[in-house]
CSV table of C-alpha atoms in Angstrom, one decimal:
chain,number,residue,atom,x,y,z
A,1,MET,CA,-12.0,-7.7,-40.5
A,2,GLN,CA,-10.7,-4.2,-40.2
A,3,GLN,CA,-14.0,-3.3,-38.5
A,4,LEU,CA,-13.5,-6.0,-35.9
A,5,ASP,CA,-9.8,-5.2,-35.3
A,6,LYS,CA,-10.6,-2.1,-33.4
A,7,TYR,CA,-12.1,-4.2,-30.7
A,8,LYS,CA,-8.9,-6.2,-30.1
A,9,GLU,CA,-6.3,-4.0,-28.6
A,10,ASN,CA,-5.9,-1.3,-26.0
A,11,ASP,CA,-5.5,2.3,-27.2
A,12,LEU,CA,-2.5,3.9,-25.5
A,13,ARG,CA,-2.4,7.1,-27.4
A,14,GLU,CA,-2.1,10.4,-25.4
A,15,VAL,CA,-4.6,12.5,-27.5
A,16,LYS,CA,-4.0,16.2,-27.4
A,17,GLN,CA,-6.8,17.9,-25.4
A,18,LEU,CA,-8.8,20.9,-26.4
A,19,GLY,CA,-8.8,24.1,-24.4
A,20,LEU,CA,-11.1,24.9,-21.5
A,21,TRP,CA,-14.0,26.5,-23.3
A,22,ALA,CA,-13.7,24.4,-26.5
A,23,SER,CA,-13.9,21.2,-24.3
A,24,ILE,CA,-16.9,22.5,-22.4
A,25,ALA,CA,-18.7,23.5,-25.6
A,26,GLY,CA,-18.2,20.0,-27.0
A,27,LEU,CA,-20.1,18.3,-24.2
A,28,GLY,CA,-23.6,17.3,-25.3
A,29,TYR,CA,-26.8,17.0,-23.4
A,30,ILE,CA,-26.2,13.3,-22.6
A,31,PHE,CA,-23.1,14.2,-20.6
A,32,TRP,CA,-25.1,16.7,-18.5
A,33,LEU,CA,-28.0,14.3,-18.1
A,34,VAL,CA,-25.8,11.6,-16.6
A,35,GLY,CA,-24.1,14.3,-14.5
A,36,GLY,CA,-27.5,15.1,-13.1
A,37,MET,CA,-28.2,11.4,-12.3
A,38,GLU,CA,-24.8,11.2,-10.6
A,39,ILE,CA,-25.6,14.2,-8.4
A,40,VAL,CA,-28.9,12.7,-7.3
A,41,GLU,CA,-27.3,9.3,-6.6
A,42,ARG,CA,-24.3,10.8,-4.7
A,43,LEU,CA,-26.6,13.0,-2.6
A,44,ALA,CA,-28.5,10.0,-1.3
A,45,TYR,CA,-25.3,7.8,-1.1
A,46,TYR,CA,-23.2,10.3,0.9
A,47,GLY,CA,-26.2,11.1,3.1
A,48,VAL,CA,-25.6,7.6,4.5
A,49,LYS,CA,-22.0,7.0,3.8
A,50,ALA,CA,-20.7,10.2,5.5
A,51,THR,CA,-22.6,9.4,8.7
A,52,ALA,CA,-22.2,5.6,8.8
A,53,GLY,CA,-19.4,5.5,11.3
A,54,ILE,CA,-21.2,8.0,13.6
A,55,TYR,CA,-24.4,5.9,13.4
A,56,ALA,CA,-22.5,2.8,14.2
A,57,SER,CA,-20.6,4.2,17.2
A,58,ASP,CA,-23.4,6.3,18.7
A,59,PRO,CA,-24.9,4.5,21.7
A,60,ALA,CA,-28.3,2.9,21.4
A,61,SER,CA,-29.7,5.4,23.8
A,62,LYS,CA,-29.1,8.1,21.2
A,63,GLY,CA,-30.5,6.0,18.3
A,64,GLY,CA,-27.2,4.6,17.0
A,65,LEU,CA,-26.2,1.0,16.7
A,66,GLY,CA,-24.0,1.1,19.8
A,67,ILE,CA,-21.2,-1.1,18.4
A,68,THR,CA,-17.4,-0.9,18.5
A,69,MET,CA,-15.3,0.4,15.6
A,70,THR,CA,-14.0,-3.1,15.1
A,71,ASP,CA,-17.6,-4.3,14.6
A,72,TYR,CA,-18.2,-1.3,12.3
A,73,GLY,CA,-15.2,-2.5,10.4
A,74,ILE,CA,-16.9,-5.8,9.7
A,75,ILE,CA,-19.8,-3.9,8.1
A,76,MET,CA,-17.4,-1.8,6.0
A,77,PHE,CA,-15.4,-4.8,5.0
A,78,ILE,CA,-18.6,-6.4,3.6
A,79,PHE,CA,-19.8,-3.1,2.1
A,80,ALA,CA,-16.5,-2.4,0.3
A,81,LEU,CA,-16.1,-6.0,-0.9
A,82,THR,CA,-19.5,-6.0,-2.4
A,83,GLN,CA,-19.4,-2.5,-4.0
A,84,THR,CA,-16.0,-3.0,-5.6
A,85,THR,CA,-16.5,-6.6,-6.8
A,86,VAL,CA,-19.9,-6.2,-8.4
A,87,PRO,CA,-18.7,-3.7,-11.2
A,88,ILE,CA,-15.7,-5.9,-11.9
A,89,VAL,CA,-18.0,-8.9,-12.5
A,90,THR,CA,-21.0,-7.1,-14.0
A,91,GLY,CA,-19.4,-4.0,-15.7
A,92,GLY,CA,-19.5,-5.7,-19.1
A,93,LEU,CA,-23.3,-6.3,-18.7
A,94,SER,CA,-23.9,-2.6,-19.4
A,95,ASP,CA,-22.0,-3.0,-22.7
A,96,ARG,CA,-24.1,-6.0,-23.7
A,97,LEU,CA,-27.6,-5.4,-22.2
A,98,GLY,CA,-27.8,-1.6,-22.3
A,99,TYR,CA,-26.8,1.2,-20.1
A,100,LYS,CA,-30.4,2.5,-19.5
A,101,GLU,CA,-31.6,-0.9,-18.3
A,102,THR,CA,-28.8,-1.3,-15.8
A,103,ILE,CA,-29.1,2.2,-14.4
A,104,ALA,CA,-32.9,1.6,-13.8
A,105,LEU,CA,-32.2,-1.7,-12.1
A,106,SER,CA,-29.6,-0.2,-9.8
A,107,THR,CA,-32.0,2.6,-8.8
A,108,VAL,CA,-34.6,0.1,-7.7
A,109,ILE,CA,-32.0,-1.9,-5.7
A,110,LYS,CA,-30.7,1.3,-3.9
A,111,ILE,CA,-34.2,2.3,-2.9
A,112,ALA,CA,-34.6,-1.1,-1.3
A,113,ALA,CA,-31.3,-0.6,0.5
A,114,TYR,CA,-32.3,2.6,2.2
A,115,LEU,CA,-35.7,1.2,3.3
A,116,ILE,CA,-34.0,-1.8,4.8
A,117,MET,CA,-31.8,0.5,6.9
A,118,ALA,CA,-34.9,2.5,8.0
A,119,PHE,CA,-37.0,-0.5,9.0
A,120,PHE,CA,-34.3,-2.7,10.6
A,121,PRO,CA,-32.1,-0.5,12.9
A,122,SER,CA,-29.8,-3.2,14.1
A,123,PHE,CA,-26.3,-4.5,13.3
A,124,LEU,CA,-27.7,-7.2,11.0
A,125,GLY,CA,-30.3,-4.9,9.4
A,126,PHE,CA,-27.7,-2.2,8.7
A,127,THR,CA,-25.3,-4.8,7.3
A,128,LEU,CA,-27.9,-6.2,5.0
A,129,GLY,CA,-28.9,-2.6,3.9
A,130,ALA,CA,-25.2,-1.8,3.3
A,131,MET,CA,-24.7,-4.9,1.2
A,132,THR,CA,-27.8,-4.0,-0.9
A,133,LEU,CA,-26.7,-0.4,-1.3
A,134,ALA,CA,-23.2,-1.6,-2.3
A,135,PHE,CA,-24.7,-4.0,-4.9
A,136,GLY,CA,-26.9,-1.3,-6.4
A,137,THR,CA,-24.0,1.2,-6.6
A,138,GLY,CA,-21.8,-1.4,-8.2
A,139,ILE,CA,-24.3,-1.8,-11.0
A,140,PHE,CA,-24.9,1.9,-11.3
A,141,LYS,CA,-21.4,3.1,-11.9
A,142,PRO,CA,-20.4,1.3,-15.1
A,143,GLY,CA,-23.6,2.2,-16.8
A,144,ILE,CA,-23.3,5.9,-15.9
A,145,GLN,CA,-19.5,6.2,-16.7
A,146,GLY,CA,-19.8,4.0,-19.8
A,147,THR,CA,-22.4,6.4,-21.1
A,148,MET,CA,-20.1,9.3,-20.5
A,149,VAL,CA,-17.1,7.8,-22.2
A,150,LYS,CA,-19.2,7.1,-25.3
A,151,ALA,CA,-20.8,10.6,-25.3
A,152,VAL,CA,-17.5,12.6,-24.9
A,153,PRO,CA,-15.0,13.2,-27.8
A,154,ARG,CA,-11.6,11.8,-27.0
A,155,GLU,CA,-10.0,15.2,-27.2
A,156,SER,CA,-12.2,16.5,-24.4
A,157,THR,CA,-11.8,13.6,-22.0
A,158,THR,CA,-9.6,15.4,-19.4
A,159,MET,CA,-12.1,18.3,-19.0
A,160,ALA,CA,-15.1,16.0,-19.2
A,161,TRP,CA,-13.8,13.7,-16.4
A,162,GLY,CA,-12.9,16.8,-14.3
A,163,ILE,CA,-16.3,18.3,-14.7
A,164,PHE,CA,-18.0,15.0,-14.1
A,165,TYR,CA,-16.1,14.5,-10.9
A,166,GLN,CA,-17.1,18.1,-9.9
A,167,LEU,CA,-20.7,17.1,-10.4
A,168,VAL,CA,-20.2,14.0,-8.3
A,169,ASN,CA,-19.0,16.2,-5.4
A,170,ILE,CA,-21.9,18.6,-5.6
A,171,GLY,CA,-23.9,15.5,-4.5
A,172,GLY,CA,-21.2,14.7,-2.0
A,173,PHE,CA,-21.6,18.1,-0.5
A,174,LEU,CA,-25.4,18.1,-0.4
A,175,GLY,CA,-25.6,14.6,1.1
A,176,PRO,CA,-24.0,15.4,4.5
A,177,LEU,CA,-25.7,18.8,4.5
A,178,VAL,CA,-29.1,17.0,4.5
A,179,ALA,CA,-27.9,14.2,6.8
A,180,VAL,CA,-26.6,16.5,9.5
A,181,GLN,CA,-30.1,18.0,10.0
A,182,LEU,CA,-32.2,14.9,9.5
A,183,ARG,CA,-30.2,12.6,11.8
A,184,GLN,CA,-30.5,15.1,14.7
A,185,LEU,CA,-34.3,14.4,14.4
A,186,SER,CA,-33.9,10.6,14.0
A,187,TRP,CA,-31.9,8.2,11.9
A,188,ASP,CA,-34.8,6.8,10.1
A,189,HIS,CA,-35.7,10.3,8.8
A,190,LEU,CA,-32.4,10.2,7.0
A,191,PHE,CA,-32.9,6.8,5.5
A,192,PHE,CA,-36.4,7.5,4.2
A,193,ALA,CA,-35.2,10.8,2.7
A,194,CYS,CA,-32.4,9.0,0.8
A,195,ALA,CA,-34.9,6.5,-0.6
A,196,ALA,CA,-37.0,9.4,-1.9
A,197,ILE,CA,-34.0,11.3,-3.3
A,198,ILE,CA,-32.6,8.4,-5.4
A,199,SER,CA,-36.1,7.9,-6.9
A,200,LEU,CA,-35.7,11.2,-8.8
A,201,ASN,CA,-33.4,9.4,-11.2
A,202,PHE,CA,-36.4,7.8,-12.8
A,203,LEU,CA,-37.3,11.3,-14.1
A,204,PHE,CA,-33.8,11.6,-15.7
A,205,LEU,CA,-34.2,8.1,-17.3
A,206,LEU,CA,-37.3,9.3,-19.1
A,207,MET,CA,-35.0,11.8,-21.0
A,208,TYR,CA,-32.1,9.4,-21.4
A,209,THR,CA,-30.9,8.1,-24.8
A,210,GLU,CA,-28.1,5.6,-24.9
A,211,PRO,CA,-25.2,6.8,-27.2
A,212,ASP,CA,-24.1,4.3,-29.8
A,213,LYS,CA,-27.0,2.1,-29.0
A,214,GLN,CA,-27.4,1.1,-32.7
A,215,GLU,CA,-23.8,-0.1,-32.8
A,216,ARG,CA,-24.3,-2.2,-29.7
A,217,LEU,CA,-27.5,-3.8,-31.1
A,218,GLN,CA,-25.7,-4.5,-34.4
A,219,ARG,CA,-22.9,-6.2,-32.6
A,220,LYS,CA,-25.4,-8.2,-30.6
A,221,ALA,CA,-27.1,-9.3,-33.8
A,222,ALA,CA,-23.7,-10.2,-35.3
A,223,VAL,CA,-22.8,-12.3,-32.2
A,224,LYS,CA,-26.2,-14.0,-32.5
A,225,ALA,CA,-25.7,-14.7,-36.2
A,226,GLY,CA,-22.2,-16.2,-35.5
A,227,GLN,CA,-20.4,-13.4,-37.4
A,228,ILE,CA,-18.6,-12.4,-34.1
A,229,LYS,CA,-17.5,-15.0,-31.6
A,230,GLN,CA,-18.2,-13.6,-28.1
A,231,GLN,CA,-16.7,-15.3,-25.0
A,232,ALA,CA,-18.6,-15.8,-21.8
A,233,LEU,CA,-18.5,-12.5,-19.9
A,234,TRP,CA,-16.3,-13.9,-17.0
A,235,LYS,CA,-13.8,-15.3,-19.5
A,236,ASP,CA,-13.7,-12.0,-21.4
A,237,SER,CA,-13.1,-10.1,-18.2
A,238,LEU,CA,-10.4,-12.5,-17.0
A,239,ASN,CA,-8.6,-12.2,-20.3
A,240,GLU,CA,-8.5,-8.4,-20.0
A,241,ILE,CA,-7.5,-8.4,-16.3
A,242,ARG,CA,-4.5,-10.6,-17.1
A,243,LYS,CA,-3.0,-8.0,-19.4
A,244,PRO,CA,0.1,-6.4,-17.7
A,245,LEU,CA,-1.4,-2.9,-18.2
A,246,VAL,CA,-4.5,-3.8,-16.1
A,247,PHE,CA,-2.8,-6.1,-13.7
A,248,GLY,CA,-0.1,-3.6,-12.9
A,249,TYR,CA,-2.7,-0.9,-12.3
A,250,MET,CA,-4.5,-3.1,-9.8
A,251,PHE,CA,-1.4,-3.4,-7.6
A,252,ALA,CA,0.0,0.1,-8.0
A,253,PHE,CA,-3.1,1.9,-6.7
A,254,SER,CA,-4.4,-0.5,-4.1
A,255,GLY,CA,-2.5,1.2,-1.2
A,256,PHE,CA,-3.8,4.6,-2.3
A,257,TRP,CA,-7.4,3.5,-2.0
A,258,PHE,CA,-6.6,2.0,1.4
A,259,MET,CA,-5.6,5.5,2.5
A,260,PHE,CA,-8.3,7.3,0.6
A,261,ASN,CA,-11.2,5.4,2.1
A,262,ALA,CA,-9.8,5.6,5.6
A,263,MET,CA,-10.3,9.3,5.3
A,264,PHE,CA,-14.0,8.9,4.8
A,265,ASP,CA,-14.7,5.8,6.9
A,266,VAL,CA,-12.8,6.8,10.0
A,267,LEU,CA,-12.1,10.5,10.1
A,268,PRO,CA,-15.7,11.5,10.9
A,269,VAL,CA,-15.5,9.4,14.1
A,270,HIS,CA,-12.1,10.8,14.9
A,271,ILE,CA,-13.4,14.3,14.6
A,272,LYS,CA,-16.5,13.5,16.7
A,273,GLU,CA,-14.4,12.1,19.5
A,274,TRP,CA,-11.2,14.2,19.6
A,275,VAL,CA,-11.7,17.5,17.7
A,276,ASP,CA,-13.4,20.5,19.3
A,277,THR,CA,-15.2,22.0,16.3
A,278,SER,CA,-16.8,24.7,18.6
A,279,THR,CA,-13.6,26.7,18.1
A,280,ILE,CA,-14.5,27.2,14.4
A,281,VAL,CA,-17.9,28.5,15.4
A,282,THR,CA,-16.4,30.8,18.0
A,283,ASP,CA,-13.9,32.2,15.6
A,284,LEU,CA,-16.6,32.9,13.1
A,285,PHE,CA,-19.5,34.1,15.3
A,286,GLY,CA,-18.1,34.7,18.8
A,287,ALA,CA,-18.4,32.9,22.0
A,288,GLY,CA,-22.2,32.4,21.8
A,289,GLY,CA,-22.1,30.8,18.4
A,290,THR,CA,-25.1,31.5,16.2
A,291,GLN,CA,-28.8,30.9,16.3
A,292,ASN,CA,-29.3,32.0,12.7
A,293,PRO,CA,-31.0,29.1,10.9
A,294,PHE,CA,-29.3,30.0,7.6
A,295,TRP,CA,-25.8,29.6,9.0
A,296,ILE,CA,-26.8,26.5,11.0
A,297,GLY,CA,-28.0,24.9,7.8
A,298,LEU,CA,-25.3,26.1,5.5
A,299,LEU,CA,-22.4,25.3,7.8
A,300,GLY,CA,-23.7,22.0,9.1
A,301,LEU,CA,-23.9,23.1,12.7
A,302,ASN,CA,-25.8,21.4,15.5
A,303,HIS,CA,-29.3,22.7,16.2
A,304,GLU,CA,-27.9,24.9,19.0
A,305,GLY,CA,-25.4,26.6,16.6
A,306,THR,CA,-22.4,26.0,18.8
A,307,ARG,CA,-20.3,23.4,16.9
A,308,VAL,CA,-19.7,22.0,13.4
A,309,MET,CA,-21.0,18.5,13.0
A,310,PRO,CA,-18.2,16.0,12.2
A,311,ASP,CA,-19.9,14.5,9.1
A,312,PHE,CA,-20.3,18.0,7.6
A,313,MET,CA,-16.6,18.7,8.2
A,314,MET,CA,-16.0,16.1,5.6
A,315,SER,CA,-18.0,18.2,3.1
A,316,VAL,CA,-15.0,20.6,2.9
A,317,ASN,CA,-13.7,17.9,0.5
A,318,SER,CA,-16.8,18.0,-1.7
A,319,ILE,CA,-16.9,21.8,-1.6
A,320,MET,CA,-13.3,22.0,-2.8
A,321,ILE,CA,-13.9,19.6,-5.6
A,322,ALA,CA,-17.2,21.1,-6.6
A,323,THR,CA,-15.7,24.5,-7.0
A,324,CYS,CA,-12.2,23.8,-8.1
A,325,CYS,CA,-12.0,20.5,-9.9
A,326,PHE,CA,-12.5,21.9,-13.4
A,327,LEU,CA,-9.7,24.3,-12.8
A,328,VAL,CA,-7.4,21.5,-11.7
A,329,ALA,CA,-8.5,19.5,-14.7
A,330,ALA,CA,-7.7,22.4,-17.0
A,331,GLY,CA,-4.3,22.9,-15.3
A,332,THR,CA,-3.3,19.3,-15.6
A,333,ALA,CA,-4.6,18.7,-19.2
A,334,ARG,CA,-1.0,19.2,-20.5
A,335,PHE,CA,0.5,16.8,-18.0
A,336,ARG,CA,0.8,13.1,-18.4
A,337,ILE,CA,-2.1,11.2,-16.7
A,338,MET,CA,0.3,9.1,-14.6
A,339,SER,CA,2.3,12.2,-13.4
A,340,SER,CA,-0.9,13.8,-12.1
A,341,MET,CA,-1.9,10.7,-10.3
A,342,LEU,CA,1.5,10.3,-8.6
A,343,ALA,CA,1.3,13.9,-7.3
A,344,GLY,CA,-2.2,13.3,-6.0
A,345,ALA,CA,-1.1,10.3,-4.0
A,346,LEU,CA,1.7,12.3,-2.3
A,347,PHE,CA,-0.7,15.1,-1.4
A,348,CYS,CA,-3.1,12.7,0.2
A,349,THR,CA,-0.3,11.0,2.2
A,350,GLY,CA,0.7,14.4,3.6
A,351,ALA,CA,-2.9,15.0,4.7
A,352,MET,CA,-3.0,11.8,6.7
A,353,LEU,CA,0.1,13.0,8.6
A,354,VAL,CA,-1.5,16.3,9.5
A,355,VAL,CA,-4.6,14.4,10.9
A,356,GLY,CA,-2.4,12.3,13.1
A,357,PHE,CA,-0.2,15.3,14.3
A,358,THR,CA,-2.8,17.5,16.0
A,359,PRO,CA,-6.5,17.5,17.0
A,360,GLY,CA,-7.0,21.2,16.2
A,361,ALA,CA,-10.2,21.9,14.3
A,362,TRP,CA,-8.6,24.3,11.8
A,363,PHE,CA,-5.8,21.8,11.2
A,364,MET,CA,-8.5,19.3,10.2
A,365,ILE,CA,-9.7,21.8,7.7
A,366,VAL,CA,-6.2,22.2,6.3
A,367,ALA,CA,-5.8,18.4,6.1
A,368,ILE,CA,-9.1,17.9,4.3
A,369,VAL,CA,-8.1,20.7,1.8
A,370,VAL,CA,-4.7,19.2,1.1
A,371,PHE,CA,-6.4,15.8,0.7
A,372,SER,CA,-9.0,17.3,-1.7
A,373,LEU,CA,-6.3,18.7,-3.9
A,374,GLY,CA,-4.6,15.3,-4.1
A,375,GLU,CA,-7.9,13.7,-4.8
A,376,MET,CA,-8.5,16.1,-7.7
A,377,LEU,CA,-5.1,15.3,-9.2
A,378,LEU,CA,-5.7,11.6,-9.0
A,379,SER,CA,-9.3,10.4,-8.8
A,380,PRO,CA,-10.8,11.9,-12.0
A,381,LYS,CA,-7.7,10.6,-13.9
A,382,LYS,CA,-8.4,7.0,-13.1
A,383,GLY,CA,-11.6,7.0,-15.2
A,384,GLU,CA,-10.0,9.0,-18.0
A,385,PHE,CA,-7.0,6.5,-18.1
A,386,MET,CA,-9.2,3.4,-18.2
A,387,GLY,CA,-11.7,4.9,-20.6
A,388,ASN,CA,-9.0,5.9,-23.0
A,389,ILE,CA,-7.1,2.5,-23.1
A,390,ALA,CA,-10.3,0.4,-23.3
A,391,PRO,CA,-11.2,-1.4,-26.5
A,392,ALA,CA,-14.2,0.2,-28.2
A,393,ASP,CA,-16.7,-2.6,-27.2
A,394,LYS,CA,-15.4,-2.8,-23.6
A,395,LYS,CA,-15.7,0.7,-22.2
A,396,ALA,CA,-18.0,-0.2,-19.3
A,397,MET,CA,-16.0,-3.3,-18.6
A,398,TYR,CA,-12.8,-1.4,-18.2
A,399,LEU,CA,-14.5,1.3,-16.1
A,400,GLY,CA,-15.5,-1.6,-13.9
A,401,PHE,CA,-11.8,-2.5,-13.7
A,402,VAL,CA,-11.2,0.9,-12.1
A,403,MET,CA,-12.6,-0.8,-9.0
A,404,LEU,CA,-9.9,-3.5,-9.0
A,405,PRO,CA,-7.4,-1.5,-6.8
A,406,GLN,CA,-10.2,0.2,-5.0
A,407,GLY,CA,-11.7,-3.2,-4.2
A,408,ILE,CA,-8.4,-4.5,-2.8
A,409,GLY,CA,-7.5,-1.2,-0.9
A,410,TRP,CA,-11.0,-0.4,0.4
A,411,THR,CA,-11.9,-4.0,1.4
A,412,LEU,CA,-8.7,-4.2,3.4
A,413,GLU,CA,-9.2,-0.7,4.8
A,414,GLY,CA,-12.8,-1.4,5.6
A,415,PHE,CA,-11.8,-3.7,8.4
A,416,ILE,CA,-8.2,-2.7,9.2
A,417,ALA,CA,-8.6,1.1,9.6
A,418,PRO,CA,-11.5,0.9,12.0
A,419,TRP,CA,-9.6,-1.8,13.9
A,420,LEU,CA,-6.5,0.4,14.1
A,421,TYR,CA,-8.7,3.2,15.3
A,422,ASP,CA,-10.1,0.9,18.0
A,423,ILE,CA,-6.6,0.0,19.2
A,424,PHE,CA,-5.1,3.4,19.2
A,425,ALA,CA,-7.9,6.0,19.4
A,426,SER,CA,-11.3,4.6,20.5
A,427,LYS,CA,-12.5,7.1,23.0
A,428,ASP,CA,-14.9,4.5,24.6
A,429,ARG,CA,-12.1,1.9,25.1
A,430,ILE,CA,-9.6,4.5,26.4
A,431,SER,CA,-12.3,5.8,28.8
A,432,ARG,CA,-12.9,2.3,30.2
A,433,ASP,CA,-9.2,1.9,30.8
A,434,TYR,CA,-9.1,5.3,32.6
A,435,LEU,CA,-12.2,4.4,34.7
A,436,ALA,CA,-10.3,1.3,35.9
A,437,GLU,CA,-7.3,3.4,36.8
A,438,LEU,CA,-9.5,5.8,38.8
A,439,GLY,CA,-10.8,2.8,40.8
A,440,MET,CA,-14.2,1.9,39.3
A,441,ALA,CA,-15.1,-1.7,39.7
A,442,ALA,CA,-14.5,-4.0,36.7
A,443,ASP,CA,-18.0,-5.3,36.8
A,444,THR,CA,-19.4,-1.8,36.8
A,445,ILE,CA,-17.2,-0.8,33.8
A,446,LYS,CA,-18.3,-3.9,31.9
A,447,GLY,CA,-21.9,-3.0,32.4
A,448,ILE,CA,-21.6,0.4,30.8
A,449,PRO,CA,-23.4,0.3,27.4
A,450,GLN,CA,-21.1,0.6,24.4
A,451,GLY,CA,-20.5,4.3,23.5
A,452,GLU,CA,-21.4,5.7,26.9
A,453,ALA,CA,-18.1,5.1,28.8
A,454,PHE,CA,-16.8,8.7,28.2
A,455,ASP,CA,-19.9,10.3,29.7
A,456,ARG,CA,-19.6,8.0,32.7
A,457,LEU,CA,-15.9,8.9,33.0
A,458,VAL,CA,-16.7,12.7,32.9
A,459,ALA,CA,-19.3,12.2,35.7
A,460,PHE,CA,-17.0,9.9,37.7
A,461,ALA,CA,-14.0,12.3,37.5
A,462,ASN,CA,-16.3,15.4,38.2
A,463,THR,CA,-14.8,17.4,35.3
A,464,THR,CA,-15.9,18.8,31.9
A,465,PRO,CA,-16.0,16.8,28.6
A,466,GLU,CA,-13.5,19.3,27.1
A,467,LEU,CA,-10.9,18.9,29.8
A,468,MET,CA,-11.3,15.1,29.9
A,469,THR,CA,-10.9,14.9,26.1
A,470,GLN,CA,-7.6,16.9,26.3
A,471,THR,CA,-6.4,14.6,29.2
A,472,LEU,CA,-7.1,11.4,27.3
A,473,TYR,CA,-5.6,12.8,24.0
A,474,GLN,CA,-2.3,13.8,25.7
A,475,ALA,CA,-2.0,10.5,27.6
A,476,ASN,CA,-2.5,8.3,24.5
A,477,ASP,CA,-0.9,8.0,21.1
A,478,ILE,CA,-4.1,8.8,19.2
A,479,GLY,CA,-2.3,9.8,16.0
A,480,MET,CA,-0.5,6.4,15.5
A,481,ALA,CA,-3.4,4.9,13.5
A,482,TRP,CA,-3.1,7.8,11.0
A,483,TYR,CA,0.7,7.5,10.7
A,484,ILE,CA,0.3,3.8,9.8
A,485,ILE,CA,-2.3,4.7,7.2
A,486,ALA,CA,0.0,7.4,5.8
A,487,THR,CA,2.8,4.8,5.5
A,488,VAL,CA,0.6,2.6,3.3
A,489,GLY,CA,-0.1,5.7,1.1
A,490,ALA,CA,3.6,6.4,0.8
A,491,ILE,CA,4.3,2.8,-0.3
A,492,SER,CA,1.6,3.1,-2.9
A,493,ALA,CA,3.1,6.3,-4.3
A,494,VAL,CA,6.3,4.3,-5.0
A,495,GLY,CA,4.2,1.7,-6.7
A,496,ILE,CA,2.5,4.3,-8.8
A,497,TYR,CA,5.9,5.7,-9.9
A,498,ILE,CA,7.1,2.3,-11.0
A,499,TYR,CA,3.8,1.7,-12.9
A,500,ALA,CA,4.1,5.1,-14.6
A,501,LYS,CA,7.4,4.0,-16.0
A,502,LEU,CA,5.8,0.9,-17.4
A,503,VAL,CA,3.0,2.9,-19.0
A,504,PHE,CA,5.4,5.4,-20.6
A,505,ARG,CA,7.5,2.6,-22.1
A,506,LEU,CA,4.3,0.9,-23.6
A,507,GLN,CA,3.2,4.3,-25.0
A,508,ARG,CA,6.6,4.7,-26.7
A,509,ALA,CA,6.4,1.2,-28.1
A,510,SER,CA,2.9,1.8,-29.3
A,511,ALA,CA,3.9,5.1,-31.0
A,512,ALA,CA,6.8,3.4,-32.7
A,513,ALA,CA,4.7,0.5,-34.0
A,514,ALA,CA,2.1,3.0,-35.4
């Protein structure tokens, strides 16, 4: 009975963490192997994810889907709902069926997703490809992260999650770097490349050995023999979700994930439409930019070397995390997990306010840097928190629960944030309104293909794109969408503070009972 008791309750202990080098030295080859698989998966994933809004809003004449941001929001709503629901429902499958098997299955599904996007360049085709990609990703995450939790000693978890998150963002940096160059050739080049990249994980799987596999098989045999009664997976998951610790986590962090995903779903489009990134190139290389292919590739410039591509601007986030996350992890190892997450939410909220305040290119860099610091304080901690409190036989299930607040926040954001952008900041919509003010016939405006209204406005007004962009920005409240998003983040920070108080109280009660 004592052997089975360890499966029943959540572990709320705050285990003292080892120092920087002691923690790193304790990470075995399985940790680095799954880190390699995560880099490959994120490289392919962010090659598409970082450019999705640009692909959707680009006119069909340039190879894009030529749809409104509201229509793009429908795709992101479906994508977010699928990706965040799947691990909640199927996370426990990795614990029962095996991590290696679920990782392999997810890789096959993700290859199919990228091929669907390549072969079916339409609203319906991209929606189906996005759903398939989200489904494969939802299966992939619990298997990878469950492996990591089982392979890492409890006293090294803070550093392990920090380094793991750092490895994730190496892939997050390389993905847009590849995407920027390939999409300038054609969009299907990008999708085919992502299918090839994710296939590399089969090589890692040849070297993969599941930790504690024998324990899982023994438990499976005990269940089969009737020695352990095992509920249906959905009932087991529901029982765990209903615990105040998990239920409270779901609501406290939902607003943060609304704000977090708006940064990645909408900001690339905002930068493309309103931010003159040529000023960065001019400050670095002079008025003529650069024709050096090394700098064009490394800095994610357009092929002419005159401006930074918007999707690559987002890579500042990944660069920051890939180079600094282990330092932040080491610095926060002595702090309570919940205190670190609260600080992270406040930093990210501040970044949203900066984005709404000004269209300056360097200010966008500052906002992304501040946001990245907040992300490093919060996001790695969510996996550490859930991995620590999970019962021994439900690690992957609880890591699937990490997606509960992300599922609520991202699903709502997936539709609402692009819709807000469409209302307050869509350059195409604002250009159509201005064309009407300048006297263009309504039927003529209606006949302009989606995504091409600004170019028609520039020609109709006989001015330059730069001057017209400034005129439209000053005449409209472009930042309002970002102020609303920041408000959601601020409300979430209050919820995180209240939840932290609950966790501290439960920890004290647990310590007293022990």
